[in-house]
Amino acid sequence: MSSPLASRRRIPTMEKTIEDPPTSAVLLDHCHFSQVIFNSVEKFYIPGGDVTCRYTFTQNFIPRQKDWIGIFRVGWKTVREYYTFMWVTLPIDLNNKSAKQQEVQFKAYYLPKDDEYYQFCYVDQDGVVRGASIPFQFRPENEEDILVVTTQGEVEEIEQHNKELCKENQELKDSCVSLQKQNSDMQAELQKKQEELETLQSINKKLELKVKEQKDYWETELLQLKEQNQKMSSENEKMGIRVDQLQAQLSTQEKEMEKLVQGDQDKTEQLEHLKKENGHLFLSLTEQRKDQKKLEQTVEEMKQNETTAMKKQQELMDENFDLSRRLSEKKMIYNALQREKERLEGENDLLKRENSRLLSYMGLDFNSLPYQVPTSDEGGAGQNPGLVYGNPYSGIQESSSPSQLSIKKCPICKADDICDHTLEQQQMQALCLNCPICDKIFPATEKQIFEDHVFCHSL
């Protein structure tokens, strides 16, 4: 008996010329022969006729487009050792019971011409065998009834061949029993796997739903995150612009702060200078005081003003401004008083001439009078040199007496002309100093105190 590979002969088919079937090097141990069951397989087929192969899909098997059925010589090792093949026709509806039973027809031209044992094998598109039939032969139907006359050697050879065939037949039967048992085991295992598969499919559907829900949730989250990212990017750009603006403002404010610090230093130096000047003024005022007890309150006020000036620079500046304003007012008052003084001096000169005329009329000498009205030159020479603008009120007092003599009557004798009472009153007024602000009277000997008193009213 020749080996399968040596005696194997491939007949090209119409389908084969178009495309070879998918094969693989999968061994028999990894094949599943129980998923497709071949039905009505004869022990032998008559050569020269077409062969119809009928098969049935099991419940858990799903055919695919590239599945095929091949005729293999018994003893094959891989699916590449097929003799011929036919493509499987896919059923329209697998749920229909009639769709499970299918058939293909092999043409006689493509069938084997020897009497070796062959079998049908169902191979899927992955090259895995899913079912195998029982072995069969291609021989005439009455071959066993023909009387053959042979020699003794041929008989022995035939007997030897028959023994080998019987032995091979027994092996095939044992293999068939083993395959049936394996098929039964595989069916049980397949049922178990099918249940597991259904469970896994149910779990898979649930997981798919969860995955879909999670995917939708993630997509929503992703969109929200993208929107938030865009908002954050826009806000970051705005914040960057704002930071640049703030940095520019900070730089400007730092420069302004430096200017303010420098101005503050200048103001501090001015304040120190003013303090020194105030100190000098205070010392000058202290040296000029003669009556310490009367001026203690004034000194205390000046000290308080100095302390206030040290603490609050703005108040000192306001006070200096106020002093400047008041000084301007005093200047205006002084100018007005100066004009008034000039007017009164003019009137005084007129009064002097009038008095001289009256005295001449009365036969008196003007120079022999005990009181003489001081002239403007004598009044200007008697001013205190310590005052900046002099005593603006001395001229008023000196020049107002003649005017009063020409206007008022003598309160004692009621005479309109100058009398002894009037001259005595004028002499008494010349010996006293009257404050023009508070009407306080000072003796003529306390002229310095009078001037300090009038100066204190200007503080």
PDB file of N, CA, C and O in Angstrom, residues 408-415 419 421-422 425:
ATOM      1  N   LYS A 408     -12.516 167.381  69.504  1.00  0.00           N
ATOM      2  CA  LYS A 408     -13.202 167.259  70.791  1.00  0.00           C
ATOM      3  C   LYS A 408     -13.136 168.582  71.582  1.00  0.00           C
ATOM      4  O   LYS A 408     -12.207 169.352  71.438  1.00  0.00           O
ATOM      5  N   LYS A 409     -14.148 168.731  72.452  1.00  0.00           N
ATOM      6  CA  LYS A 409     -14.169 169.871  73.392  1.00  0.00           C
ATOM      7  C   LYS A 409     -13.569 169.465  74.703  1.00  0.00           C
ATOM      8  O   LYS A 409     -13.503 168.285  75.012  1.00  0.00           O
ATOM      9  N   CYS A 410     -13.140 170.403  75.472  1.00  0.00           N
ATOM     10  CA  CYS A 410     -12.572 170.102  76.798  1.00  0.00           C
ATOM     11  C   CYS A 410     -13.689 169.598  77.696  1.00  0.00           C
ATOM     12  O   CYS A 410     -14.728 170.258  77.836  1.00  0.00           O
ATOM     13  N   PRO A 411     -13.552 168.424  78.329  1.00  0.00           N
ATOM     14  CA  PRO A 411     -14.625 167.870  79.147  1.00  0.00           C
ATOM     15  C   PRO A 411     -14.801 168.632  80.457  1.00  0.00           C
ATOM     16  O   PRO A 411     -15.789 168.434  81.150  1.00  0.00           O
ATOM     17  N   ILE A 412     -13.841 169.495  80.779  1.00  0.00           N
ATOM     18  CA  ILE A 412     -13.928 170.199  82.091  1.00  0.00           C
ATOM     19  C   ILE A 412     -14.539 171.585  81.912  1.00  0.00           C
ATOM     20  O   ILE A 412     -15.557 171.925  82.512  1.00  0.00           O
ATOM     21  N   CYS A 413     -13.916 172.362  81.021  1.00  0.00           N
ATOM     22  CA  CYS A 413     -14.391 173.727  80.840  1.00  0.00           C
ATOM     23  C   CYS A 413     -15.273 173.884  79.628  1.00  0.00           C
ATOM     24  O   CYS A 413     -15.783 174.978  79.358  1.00  0.00           O
ATOM     25  N   LYS A 414     -15.437 172.888  78.811  1.00  0.00           N
ATOM     26  CA  LYS A 414     -16.301 172.870  77.634  1.00  0.00           C
ATOM     27  C   LYS A 414     -15.870 173.918  76.614  1.00  0.00           C
ATOM     28  O   LYS A 414     -16.683 174.461  75.861  1.00  0.00           O
ATOM     29  N   ALA A 415     -14.545 174.202  76.558  1.00  0.00           N
ATOM     30  CA  ALA A 415     -14.058 175.194  75.615  1.00  0.00           C
ATOM     31  C   ALA A 415     -13.672 174.525  74.328  1.00  0.00           C
ATOM     32  O   ALA A 415     -13.134 173.417  74.328  1.00  0.00           O
ATOM     33  N   CYS A 419      -7.037 174.459  75.851  1.00  0.00           N
ATOM     34  CA  CYS A 419      -6.937 175.015  77.197  1.00  0.00           C
ATOM     35  C   CYS A 419      -5.934 174.218  77.988  1.00  0.00           C
ATOM     36  O   CYS A 419      -5.379 173.247  77.499  1.00  0.00           O
ATOM     37  N   HIS A 421      -6.515 172.266  80.474  1.00  0.00           N
ATOM     38  CA  HIS A 421      -6.986 170.876  80.702  1.00  0.00           C
ATOM     39  C   HIS A 421      -6.693 169.995  79.504  1.00  0.00           C
ATOM     40  O   HIS A 421      -6.275 168.841  79.636  1.00  0.00           O
ATOM     41  N   THR A 422      -6.915 170.537  78.325  1.00  0.00           N
ATOM     42  CA  THR A 422      -6.663 169.750  77.109  1.00  0.00           C
ATOM     43  C   THR A 422      -5.182 169.452  76.963  1.00  0.00           C
ATOM     44  O   THR A 422      -4.779 168.336  76.606  1.00  0.00           O
ATOM     45  N   GLN A 425      -4.262 166.733  79.343  1.00  0.00           N
ATOM     46  CA  GLN A 425      -4.747 165.404  78.906  1.00  0.00           C
ATOM     47  C   GLN A 425      -3.886 164.878  77.780  1.00  0.00           C
ATOM     48  O   GLN A 425      -3.554 163.687  77.735  1.00  0.00           O
TER      49      GLN A 425
END
